[in-house]
Amino acid sequence: MAIIETDRLILRRFSPDDWKDLYEYLSKEQVVRYEPYGIFTEEDCKNEAVKRSSNEAFWAVCLKVNNKLIGNVYFNQQEPKEFSNWEIGYVFNPQYYGNGYATESCKAVIDYGFKKLKARRIVAMCNPENIASWKLLERLEMRREGHLLKNIFFKRDEMGECIWVDTYEYAILKDEWYGL
Ligand SMILES: CC(C)(COP(=O)(O)OP(=O)(O)OC[C@H]1O[C@@H](n2cnc3c(N)ncnc32)[C@H](O)[C@@H]1OP(=O)(O)O)[C@@H](O)C(=O)NCCC(=O)NCCS
């Protein structure tokens, strides 16, 4: 897995030592609210850092100034592989919101995906209530292609009932990204 460098950031593979920085954000309810998982314990983060260190889909996003890991971008090829469709996702530490770091890192991963990984189409999905997420996708100039109604659930209520949620689907083609 290569290293991607931007003006302010280094994107690299995770290492097991990253668990503390992961814990700083994955332990927060506000961060995992729209994710398919709940908050992580320290133990969960230790295991997760080990798992991610051998998974090329997870890019650790670090500040150049001090090497602090401030979030992650997920970028994974979908099946069937011959469609060359990739999915992007992102989770950042709230202490670093509002600085354009997620935008800067996603732009770099998208560019890397189209140029180096031969992606043809990149998609993203988010809950319409997750405004920060779809605003990011629109800053990336991805197109909202669908609003699926109550198509999925990640969590259950206190009675054990599924909490069905809507999904926005976004996408961008390689030619669109490069303005061809
Ligand atoms: C989704 C998430 C990454 C967005 O974070 P974010 O801080 O809003 O996004 P960015 O880092 O790109 O920062 C953009 C903000 O910084 C501002 N900004 C400041 N400097 C900037 C710069 N150089 N470039 C771009 N934006 C900049 C923008 O105006 C924008 O602020 P606004 O929303 O008030 O207009 C974050 O909310 C998150 O991690 N959420 C929890 C996990 C999650 O829900 N993930 C998505 C699941 S689908």
PDB file of C-alpha atoms and ligand atoms in Angstrom:
ATOM      1  CA  MET A   1       0.000   0.000   0.000  1.00  0.00           C
ATOM      2  CA  ALA A   2       1.419   3.321  -1.066  1.00  0.00           C
ATOM      3  CA  ILE A   3       1.567   6.505   0.966  1.00  0.00           C
ATOM      4  CA  ILE A   4      -0.487   9.434  -0.273  1.00  0.00           C
ATOM      5  CA  GLU A   5       0.715  12.934   0.534  1.00  0.00           C
ATOM      6  CA  THR A   6      -1.405  16.090   0.317  1.00  0.00           C
ATOM      7  CA  ASP A   7      -0.659  19.684   1.382  1.00  0.00           C
ATOM      8  CA  ARG A   8      -1.446  19.024   5.062  1.00  0.00           C
ATOM      9  CA  LEU A   9      -1.857  15.267   5.354  1.00  0.00           C
ATOM     10  CA  ILE A  10      -0.206  11.886   5.042  1.00  0.00           C
ATOM     11  CA  LEU A  11      -2.427   8.893   4.247  1.00  0.00           C
ATOM     12  CA  ARG A  12      -0.872   5.563   5.112  1.00  0.00           C
ATOM     13  CA  ARG A  13      -1.662   2.022   6.188  1.00  0.00           C
ATOM     14  CA  PHE A  14      -2.757   1.518   9.823  1.00  0.00           C
ATOM     15  CA  SER A  15      -0.369   0.042  12.356  1.00  0.00           C
ATOM     16  CA  PRO A  16      -1.256  -1.726  15.632  1.00  0.00           C
ATOM     17  CA  ASP A  17       0.122   1.299  17.553  1.00  0.00           C
ATOM     18  CA  ASP A  18      -2.668   3.470  16.150  1.00  0.00           C
ATOM     19  CA  TRP A  19      -5.240   2.082  18.578  1.00  0.00           C
ATOM     20  CA  LYS A  20      -5.076   5.071  20.956  1.00  0.00           C
ATOM     21  CA  ASP A  21      -5.843   7.564  18.216  1.00  0.00           C
ATOM     22  CA  LEU A  22      -8.622   5.276  16.966  1.00  0.00           C
ATOM     23  CA  TYR A  23     -10.046   5.109  20.492  1.00  0.00           C
ATOM     24  CA  GLU A  24     -10.103   8.903  20.665  1.00  0.00           C
ATOM     25  CA  TYR A  25     -12.826   8.982  18.023  1.00  0.00           C
ATOM     26  CA  LEU A  26     -14.433   5.511  17.792  1.00  0.00           C
ATOM     27  CA  SER A  27     -15.320   5.685  21.509  1.00  0.00           C
ATOM     28  CA  LYS A  28     -17.627   8.657  20.877  1.00  0.00           C
ATOM     29  CA  GLU A  29     -21.367   8.196  20.299  1.00  0.00           C
ATOM     30  CA  GLN A  30     -21.514  11.279  18.027  1.00  0.00           C
ATOM     31  CA  VAL A  31     -18.931   9.646  15.730  1.00  0.00           C
ATOM     32  CA  VAL A  32     -20.509   6.188  15.377  1.00  0.00           C
ATOM     33  CA  ARG A  33     -24.126   7.391  15.327  1.00  0.00           C
ATOM     34  CA  TYR A  34     -24.635   6.666  11.623  1.00  0.00           C
ATOM     35  CA  GLU A  35     -22.168   3.779  11.403  1.00  0.00           C
ATOM     36  CA  PRO A  36     -23.176   0.093  11.333  1.00  0.00           C
ATOM     37  CA  TYR A  37     -21.434  -0.397  14.714  1.00  0.00           C
ATOM     38  CA  GLY A  38     -21.617   0.980  18.266  1.00  0.00           C
ATOM     39  CA  ILE A  39     -18.902   2.720  20.290  1.00  0.00           C
ATOM     40  CA  PHE A  40     -15.551   0.941  20.622  1.00  0.00           C
ATOM     41  CA  THR A  41     -13.796   0.074  23.895  1.00  0.00           C
ATOM     42  CA  GLU A  42      -9.999   0.305  24.277  1.00  0.00           C
ATOM     43  CA  GLU A  43      -9.829  -3.463  23.702  1.00  0.00           C
ATOM     44  CA  ASP A  44     -11.947  -3.160  20.532  1.00  0.00           C
ATOM     45  CA  CYS A  45      -9.601  -0.443  19.247  1.00  0.00           C
ATOM     46  CA  LYS A  46      -6.519  -2.586  19.888  1.00  0.00           C
ATOM     47  CA  ASN A  47      -8.082  -5.392  17.823  1.00  0.00           C
ATOM     48  CA  GLU A  48      -9.339  -3.001  15.172  1.00  0.00           C
ATOM     49  CA  ALA A  49      -5.908  -1.381  14.696  1.00  0.00           C
ATOM     50  CA  VAL A  50      -4.386  -4.848  14.193  1.00  0.00           C
ATOM     51  CA  LYS A  51      -7.124  -5.799  11.690  1.00  0.00           C
ATOM     52  CA  ARG A  52      -6.805  -2.550   9.757  1.00  0.00           C
ATOM     53  CA  SER A  53      -3.033  -2.863   9.549  1.00  0.00           C
ATOM     54  CA  SER A  54      -3.511  -5.772   7.146  1.00  0.00           C
ATOM     55  CA  ASN A  55      -6.490  -4.306   5.303  1.00  0.00           C
ATOM     56  CA  GLU A  56      -5.683  -2.065   2.356  1.00  0.00           C
ATOM     57  CA  ALA A  57      -9.211  -0.625   2.331  1.00  0.00           C
ATOM     58  CA  PHE A  58      -8.464   1.538   5.382  1.00  0.00           C
ATOM     59  CA  TRP A  59      -6.296   4.636   4.992  1.00  0.00           C
ATOM     60  CA  ALA A  60      -5.078   6.226   8.224  1.00  0.00           C
ATOM     61  CA  VAL A  61      -5.177  10.011   7.819  1.00  0.00           C
ATOM     62  CA  CYS A  62      -2.419  11.841   9.726  1.00  0.00           C
ATOM     63  CA  LEU A  63      -1.509  15.508  10.114  1.00  0.00           C
ATOM     64  CA  LYS A  64       1.853  16.278   8.549  1.00  0.00           C
ATOM     65  CA  VAL A  65       2.798  18.723  11.296  1.00  0.00           C
ATOM     66  CA  ASN A  66       2.788  16.201  14.147  1.00  0.00           C
ATOM     67  CA  ASN A  67       1.883  12.777  12.677  1.00  0.00           C
ATOM     68  CA  LYS A  68      -1.360  12.749  14.690  1.00  0.00           C
ATOM     69  CA  LEU A  69      -3.884  10.246  13.276  1.00  0.00           C
ATOM     70  CA  ILE A  70      -7.107  12.262  12.924  1.00  0.00           C
ATOM     71  CA  GLY A  71      -9.393   9.894  11.033  1.00  0.00           C
ATOM     72  CA  ASN A  72      -9.699   7.310   8.325  1.00  0.00           C
ATOM     73  CA  VAL A  73     -10.887   6.958   4.775  1.00  0.00           C
ATOM     74  CA  TYR A  74     -12.292   3.630   3.608  1.00  0.00           C
ATOM     75  CA  PHE A  75     -11.879   2.777  -0.079  1.00  0.00           C
ATOM     76  CA  ASN A  76     -12.832  -0.660  -1.270  1.00  0.00           C
ATOM     77  CA  GLN A  77     -13.590  -2.349  -4.568  1.00  0.00           C
ATOM     78  CA  GLN A  78     -17.101  -3.679  -4.925  1.00  0.00           C
ATOM     79  CA  GLU A  79     -18.133  -6.994  -6.492  1.00  0.00           C
ATOM     80  CA  PRO A  80     -18.129  -7.958  -9.297  1.00  0.00           C
ATOM     81  CA  LYS A  81     -14.587  -6.648  -9.746  1.00  0.00           C
ATOM     82  CA  GLU A  82     -14.934  -6.292 -13.539  1.00  0.00           C
ATOM     83  CA  PHE A  83     -17.370  -3.386 -12.995  1.00  0.00           C
ATOM     84  CA  SER A  84     -14.495  -1.360 -11.480  1.00  0.00           C
ATOM     85  CA  ASN A  85     -16.841   0.217  -8.940  1.00  0.00           C
ATOM     86  CA  TRP A  86     -15.286   1.361  -5.660  1.00  0.00           C
ATOM     87  CA  GLU A  87     -16.910   2.607  -2.473  1.00  0.00           C
ATOM     88  CA  ILE A  88     -15.599   5.451  -0.350  1.00  0.00           C
ATOM     89  CA  GLY A  89     -16.350   6.127   3.342  1.00  0.00           C
ATOM     90  CA  TYR A  90     -14.796   8.252   6.098  1.00  0.00           C
ATOM     91  CA  VAL A  91     -14.767   8.687   9.859  1.00  0.00           C
ATOM     92  CA  PHE A  92     -12.885  11.520  11.564  1.00  0.00           C
ATOM     93  CA  ASN A  93     -12.047  12.672  15.086  1.00  0.00           C
ATOM     94  CA  PRO A  94     -14.444  15.532  16.009  1.00  0.00           C
ATOM     95  CA  GLN A  95     -11.562  17.594  17.413  1.00  0.00           C
ATOM     96  CA  TYR A  96     -10.467  18.104  13.814  1.00  0.00           C
ATOM     97  CA  TYR A  97     -13.814  18.776  12.100  1.00  0.00           C
ATOM     98  CA  GLY A  98     -14.319  21.999  10.205  1.00  0.00           C
ATOM     99  CA  ASN A  99     -10.834  22.246   8.689  1.00  0.00           C
ATOM    100  CA  GLY A 100     -11.381  20.551   5.360  1.00  0.00           C
ATOM    101  CA  TYR A 101      -9.243  17.539   6.329  1.00  0.00           C
ATOM    102  CA  ALA A 102     -11.912  15.007   5.285  1.00  0.00           C
ATOM    103  CA  THR A 103     -12.362  16.799   1.957  1.00  0.00           C
ATOM    104  CA  GLU A 104      -8.601  16.948   1.357  1.00  0.00           C
ATOM    105  CA  SER A 105      -8.070  13.278   2.141  1.00  0.00           C
ATOM    106  CA  CYS A 106     -11.091  12.026   0.167  1.00  0.00           C
ATOM    107  CA  LYS A 107     -10.010  14.052  -2.876  1.00  0.00           C
ATOM    108  CA  ALA A 108      -6.581  12.440  -2.680  1.00  0.00           C
ATOM    109  CA  VAL A 109      -8.006   8.922  -2.326  1.00  0.00           C
ATOM    110  CA  ILE A 110     -10.435   9.446  -5.207  1.00  0.00           C
ATOM    111  CA  ASP A 111      -7.621  10.699  -7.420  1.00  0.00           C
ATOM    112  CA  TYR A 112      -5.453   7.731  -6.378  1.00  0.00           C
ATOM    113  CA  GLY A 113      -8.379   5.377  -7.035  1.00  0.00           C
ATOM    114  CA  PHE A 114      -9.007   6.638 -10.550  1.00  0.00           C
ATOM    115  CA  LYS A 115      -5.322   6.938 -11.495  1.00  0.00           C
ATOM    116  CA  LYS A 116      -3.628   4.024  -9.776  1.00  0.00           C
ATOM    117  CA  LEU A 117      -6.361   1.511  -8.915  1.00  0.00           C
ATOM    118  CA  LYS A 118      -8.179   1.819 -12.247  1.00  0.00           C
ATOM    119  CA  ALA A 119     -11.484   2.717 -10.637  1.00  0.00           C
ATOM    120  CA  ARG A 120     -14.154   3.694 -13.175  1.00  0.00           C
ATOM    121  CA  ARG A 121     -16.955   4.717 -10.838  1.00  0.00           C
ATOM    122  CA  ILE A 122     -16.844   5.669  -7.146  1.00  0.00           C
ATOM    123  CA  VAL A 123     -19.923   5.466  -4.948  1.00  0.00           C
ATOM    124  CA  ALA A 124     -20.792   6.548  -1.421  1.00  0.00           C
ATOM    125  CA  MET A 125     -23.764   6.013   0.812  1.00  0.00           C
ATOM    126  CA  CYS A 126     -25.025   7.966   3.797  1.00  0.00           C
ATOM    127  CA  ASN A 127     -28.033   8.604   5.973  1.00  0.00           C
ATOM    128  CA  PRO A 128     -29.837  11.812   4.837  1.00  0.00           C
ATOM    129  CA  GLU A 129     -29.814  12.930   8.499  1.00  0.00           C
ATOM    130  CA  ASN A 130     -26.005  12.874   8.410  1.00  0.00           C
ATOM    131  CA  ILE A 131     -25.734  16.350   6.923  1.00  0.00           C
ATOM    132  CA  ALA A 132     -21.957  16.687   7.461  1.00  0.00           C
ATOM    133  CA  SER A 133     -21.501  13.499   5.435  1.00  0.00           C
ATOM    134  CA  TRP A 134     -23.538  14.464   2.364  1.00  0.00           C
ATOM    135  CA  LYS A 135     -22.163  18.017   2.448  1.00  0.00           C
ATOM    136  CA  LEU A 136     -18.724  16.431   2.174  1.00  0.00           C
ATOM    137  CA  LEU A 137     -19.881  14.306  -0.787  1.00  0.00           C
ATOM    138  CA  GLU A 138     -21.214  17.427  -2.491  1.00  0.00           C
ATOM    139  CA  ARG A 139     -17.914  19.280  -1.860  1.00  0.00           C
ATOM    140  CA  LEU A 140     -16.331  16.349  -3.681  1.00  0.00           C
ATOM    141  CA  GLU A 141     -18.786  17.038  -6.528  1.00  0.00           C
ATOM    142  CA  MET A 142     -20.289  13.590  -6.290  1.00  0.00           C
ATOM    143  CA  ARG A 143     -23.837  13.322  -7.646  1.00  0.00           C
ATOM    144  CA  ARG A 144     -26.816  12.309  -5.539  1.00  0.00           C
ATOM    145  CA  GLU A 145     -28.303   9.463  -7.570  1.00  0.00           C
ATOM    146  CA  GLY A 146     -30.812   8.049  -5.197  1.00  0.00           C
ATOM    147  CA  HIS A 147     -32.795   8.459  -2.038  1.00  0.00           C
ATOM    148  CA  LEU A 148     -33.730   4.998  -0.842  1.00  0.00           C
ATOM    149  CA  LEU A 149     -36.556   4.934   1.674  1.00  0.00           C
ATOM    150  CA  LYS A 150     -36.075   2.889   4.841  1.00  0.00           C
ATOM    151  CA  ASN A 151     -33.973   0.334   2.949  1.00  0.00           C
ATOM    152  CA  ILE A 152     -31.610  -0.632   5.745  1.00  0.00           C
ATOM    153  CA  PHE A 153     -31.117  -0.883   9.486  1.00  0.00           C
ATOM    154  CA  PHE A 154     -27.924  -0.884  11.542  1.00  0.00           C
ATOM    155  CA  LYS A 155     -29.347  -0.589  15.028  1.00  0.00           C
ATOM    156  CA  ARG A 156     -32.324  -1.681  17.105  1.00  0.00           C
ATOM    157  CA  ASP A 157     -34.384   0.263  19.628  1.00  0.00           C
ATOM    158  CA  GLU A 158     -34.725  -0.678  23.297  1.00  0.00           C
ATOM    159  CA  MET A 159     -37.604  -3.052  22.383  1.00  0.00           C
ATOM    160  CA  GLY A 160     -35.325  -4.873  19.931  1.00  0.00           C
ATOM    161  CA  GLU A 161     -37.162  -3.471  16.900  1.00  0.00           C
ATOM    162  CA  CYS A 162     -35.145  -2.609  13.777  1.00  0.00           C
ATOM    163  CA  ILE A 163     -34.556   1.120  13.285  1.00  0.00           C
ATOM    164  CA  TRP A 164     -35.093   1.436   9.522  1.00  0.00           C
ATOM    165  CA  VAL A 165     -33.244   4.362   7.950  1.00  0.00           C
ATOM    166  CA  ASP A 166     -33.096   6.026   4.526  1.00  0.00           C
ATOM    167  CA  THR A 167     -29.982   6.105   2.348  1.00  0.00           C
ATOM    168  CA  TYR A 168     -28.628   8.714  -0.041  1.00  0.00           C
ATOM    169  CA  GLU A 169     -26.545   7.178  -2.801  1.00  0.00           C
ATOM    170  CA  TYR A 170     -23.845   9.302  -4.416  1.00  0.00           C
ATOM    171  CA  ALA A 171     -21.493   8.557  -7.305  1.00  0.00           C
ATOM    172  CA  ILE A 172     -18.921  10.033  -9.649  1.00  0.00           C
ATOM    173  CA  LEU A 173     -17.400   8.634 -12.840  1.00  0.00           C
ATOM    174  CA  LYS A 174     -13.729   8.951 -13.738  1.00  0.00           C
ATOM    175  CA  ASP A 175     -14.507  11.141 -16.755  1.00  0.00           C
ATOM    176  CA  GLU A 176     -16.558  13.503 -14.601  1.00  0.00           C
ATOM    177  CA  TRP A 177     -13.799  13.782 -11.991  1.00  0.00           C
ATOM    178  CA  TYR A 178     -11.296  14.826 -14.629  1.00  0.00           C
ATOM    179  CA  GLY A 179     -13.839  17.031 -16.458  1.00  0.00           C
ATOM    180  CA  LEU A 180     -13.641  15.010 -19.687  1.00  0.00           C
TER     181      LEU A 180
HETATM  182  C1  LIG B   1     -18.411  13.266   7.792  1.00  0.00           C
HETATM  183  C2  LIG B   1     -17.243  14.018   8.435  1.00  0.00           C
HETATM  184  C3  LIG B   1     -15.927  13.359   8.065  1.00  0.00           C
HETATM  185  C4  LIG B   1     -17.265  15.452   7.900  1.00  0.00           C
HETATM  186  O1  LIG B   1     -16.323  16.231   8.629  1.00  0.00           O
HETATM  187  P1  LIG B   1     -16.135  17.786   8.302  1.00  0.00           P
HETATM  188  O2  LIG B   1     -15.197  18.350   9.290  1.00  0.00           O
HETATM  189  O3  LIG B   1     -17.472  18.433   8.154  1.00  0.00           O
HETATM  190  O4  LIG B   1     -15.482  17.769   6.846  1.00  0.00           O
HETATM  191  P2  LIG B   1     -14.128  18.444   6.374  1.00  0.00           P
HETATM  192  O5  LIG B   1     -12.984  17.969   7.172  1.00  0.00           O
HETATM  193  O6  LIG B   1     -14.048  18.278   4.909  1.00  0.00           O
HETATM  194  O7  LIG B   1     -14.348  19.973   6.726  1.00  0.00           O
HETATM  195  C5  LIG B   1     -15.321  20.739   6.030  1.00  0.00           C
HETATM  196  C6  LIG B   1     -15.721  21.924   6.862  1.00  0.00           C
HETATM  197  O8  LIG B   1     -14.554  22.686   7.131  1.00  0.00           O
HETATM  198  C7  LIG B   1     -14.644  23.953   6.480  1.00  0.00           C
HETATM  199  N1  LIG B   1     -13.298  24.197   5.925  1.00  0.00           N
HETATM  200  C8  LIG B   1     -12.351  24.927   6.561  1.00  0.00           C
HETATM  201  N2  LIG B   1     -11.210  24.917   5.846  1.00  0.00           N
HETATM  202  C9  LIG B   1     -11.443  24.158   4.734  1.00  0.00           C
HETATM  203  C10 LIG B   1     -10.657  23.764   3.628  1.00  0.00           C
HETATM  204  N3  LIG B   1      -9.376  24.136   3.519  1.00  0.00           N
HETATM  205  N4  LIG B   1     -11.214  22.981   2.682  1.00  0.00           N
HETATM  206  C11 LIG B   1     -12.503  22.580   2.756  1.00  0.00           C
HETATM  207  N5  LIG B   1     -13.303  22.917   3.816  1.00  0.00           N
HETATM  208  C12 LIG B   1     -12.786  23.699   4.788  1.00  0.00           C
HETATM  209  C13 LIG B   1     -15.755  23.817   5.443  1.00  0.00           C
HETATM  210  O9  LIG B   1     -16.376  25.061   5.194  1.00  0.00           O
HETATM  211  C14 LIG B   1     -16.677  22.863   6.150  1.00  0.00           C
HETATM  212  O10 LIG B   1     -17.407  23.503   7.155  1.00  0.00           O
HETATM  213  P3  LIG B   1     -19.012  23.631   7.079  1.00  0.00           P
HETATM  214  O11 LIG B   1     -19.571  22.237   7.071  1.00  0.00           O
HETATM  215  O12 LIG B   1     -19.340  24.402   8.289  1.00  0.00           O
HETATM  216  O13 LIG B   1     -19.278  24.327   5.784  1.00  0.00           O
HETATM  217  C15 LIG B   1     -17.409  14.037   9.979  1.00  0.00           C
HETATM  218  O14 LIG B   1     -18.595  14.691  10.300  1.00  0.00           O
HETATM  219  C16 LIG B   1     -17.397  12.657  10.625  1.00  0.00           C
HETATM  220  O15 LIG B   1     -16.365  12.019  10.759  1.00  0.00           O
HETATM  221  N6  LIG B   1     -18.586  12.181  11.086  1.00  0.00           N
HETATM  222  C17 LIG B   1     -18.689  10.954  11.852  1.00  0.00           C
HETATM  223  C18 LIG B   1     -18.524   9.723  11.007  1.00  0.00           C
HETATM  224  C19 LIG B   1     -19.543   9.655   9.905  1.00  0.00           C
HETATM  225  O16 LIG B   1     -20.723   9.914  10.112  1.00  0.00           O
HETATM  226  N7  LIG B   1     -19.070   9.277   8.712  1.00  0.00           N
HETATM  227  C20 LIG B   1     -19.900   9.183   7.535  1.00  0.00           C
HETATM  228  C21 LIG B   1     -20.724   7.971   7.532  1.00  0.00           C
HETATM  229  S1  LIG B   1     -21.674   7.903   6.013  1.00  0.00           S
END
